[in-house]
Coordinates of C-alpha atoms in Angstrom, one line a residue:
M252 CA 119.6 132.3 79.2
T253 CA 118.1 128.9 79.5
G254 CA 116.0 127.0 77.0
P255 CA 112.6 125.5 77.4
R256 CA 112.0 123.2 80.4
P257 CA 112.3 119.5 79.5
K258 CA 108.9 117.8 79.0
T259 CA 108.0 114.2 79.7
C260 CA 105.2 112.3 77.8
A261 CA 102.4 111.5 80.2
A262 CA 101.6 108.3 78.4
C263 CA 105.0 106.6 77.8
G264 CA 107.2 108.6 80.2
R265 CA 109.8 109.4 77.4
A266 CA 111.6 112.7 77.6
I267 CA 110.5 115.0 74.8
A268 CA 113.4 116.9 73.2
A269 CA 112.9 120.7 72.7
H270 CA 112.9 120.3 68.9
E271 CA 110.2 117.6 68.9
V272 CA 106.5 118.2 68.4
Y273 CA 104.4 117.5 71.4
Y274 CA 100.7 117.7 72.2
R275 CA 99.3 119.5 75.3
F276 CA 96.1 118.1 76.9
K277 CA 93.7 118.9 79.6
L278 CA 91.3 116.2 80.8
V279 CA 88.4 117.1 83.1
L280 CA 85.9 114.6 84.5
E281 CA 82.9 116.1 86.2
G282 CA 80.3 113.9 88.0
E283 CA 76.7 114.7 87.2
Q284 CA 73.4 113.3 87.9
D285 CA 70.3 114.6 86.2
V286 CA 67.6 113.1 88.5
L287 CA 67.5 111.4 91.9
D288 CA 65.4 108.3 92.2
A289 CA 61.8 109.0 93.2
P290 CA 60.9 108.0 96.8
G291 CA 60.3 104.3 97.0
E292 CA 61.8 103.4 93.6
G293 CA 65.4 102.9 94.3
G294 CA 65.5 101.1 97.6
E295 CA 68.3 102.3 99.9
G296 CA 69.6 105.8 98.9
D297 CA 66.4 106.8 97.3
D298 CA 65.9 110.1 99.2
L299 CA 67.9 113.2 99.9
A300 CA 68.2 112.5 103.6
T301 CA 69.8 109.1 102.9
L302 CA 72.2 110.8 100.5
V303 CA 73.2 113.4 103.1
R304 CA 73.7 110.7 105.7
Q305 CA 76.0 108.8 103.3
L306 CA 78.1 111.9 102.7
E307 CA 78.4 112.5 106.5
E308 CA 79.4 108.9 107.1
G309 CA 81.8 108.9 104.2
P310 CA 85.6 109.2 104.2
E311 CA 87.2 111.8 106.4
D312 CA 89.3 113.0 103.5
T313 CA 87.2 115.6 101.6
R314 CA 89.7 115.5 98.7
E315 CA 88.4 111.9 97.9
L316 CA 84.9 113.2 97.7
E317 CA 85.9 116.2 95.6
E318 CA 87.7 113.9 93.1
Q319 CA 84.6 111.8 92.7
V320 CA 82.8 115.0 91.5
H321 CA 85.7 116.9 89.8
W322 CA 89.0 115.4 88.6
E323 CA 91.3 117.3 86.3
R324 CA 94.7 116.6 84.8
T325 CA 96.9 118.4 82.3
G326 CA 100.1 117.4 80.6
V327 CA 101.8 116.6 77.3
V328 CA 102.1 113.6 75.1
C329 CA 104.7 112.8 72.4
S330 CA 103.7 112.5 68.7
K331 CA 104.0 108.7 68.9
C332 CA 101.5 108.5 71.8
R333 CA 99.1 111.1 70.4
S334 CA 97.2 108.6 68.2
V335 CA 96.9 106.1 71.1
V336 CA 95.4 108.8 73.4
V337 CA 93.0 110.0 70.7
R338 CA 91.9 106.5 69.8
T339 CA 91.3 105.8 73.5
L340 CA 89.3 108.9 74.2
A341 CA 87.5 109.7 71.0
P342 CA 84.4 107.8 69.8
P343 CA 84.7 106.0 66.5
S344 CA 83.9 108.1 63.4
V345 CA 80.4 107.9 62.1
A346 CA 80.1 108.5 58.4
G347 CA 77.7 111.3 57.7
P348 CA 75.5 111.9 54.6
H349 CA 77.5 112.5 51.4

């Protein structure tokens, strides 16, 4: 019987030993836009027809367009890198009422 597969920290690249604590993550970025500019307000690209034309003239590779709308990664980080990742992605704490 074999043990757990070796893991590598996504932040520093260090091999994580089977007996070490590690942190699993899933990062999802999804593009959204609440409102298109009203006609005549945004210059070029201000109507749906222009947007469709830009998509048609865009890159041949549809994966590039898809990644602009939805990008997802998963992995693990070691305990040393966890605080760096959290600090990078989490907003600063705001003191609430006491």
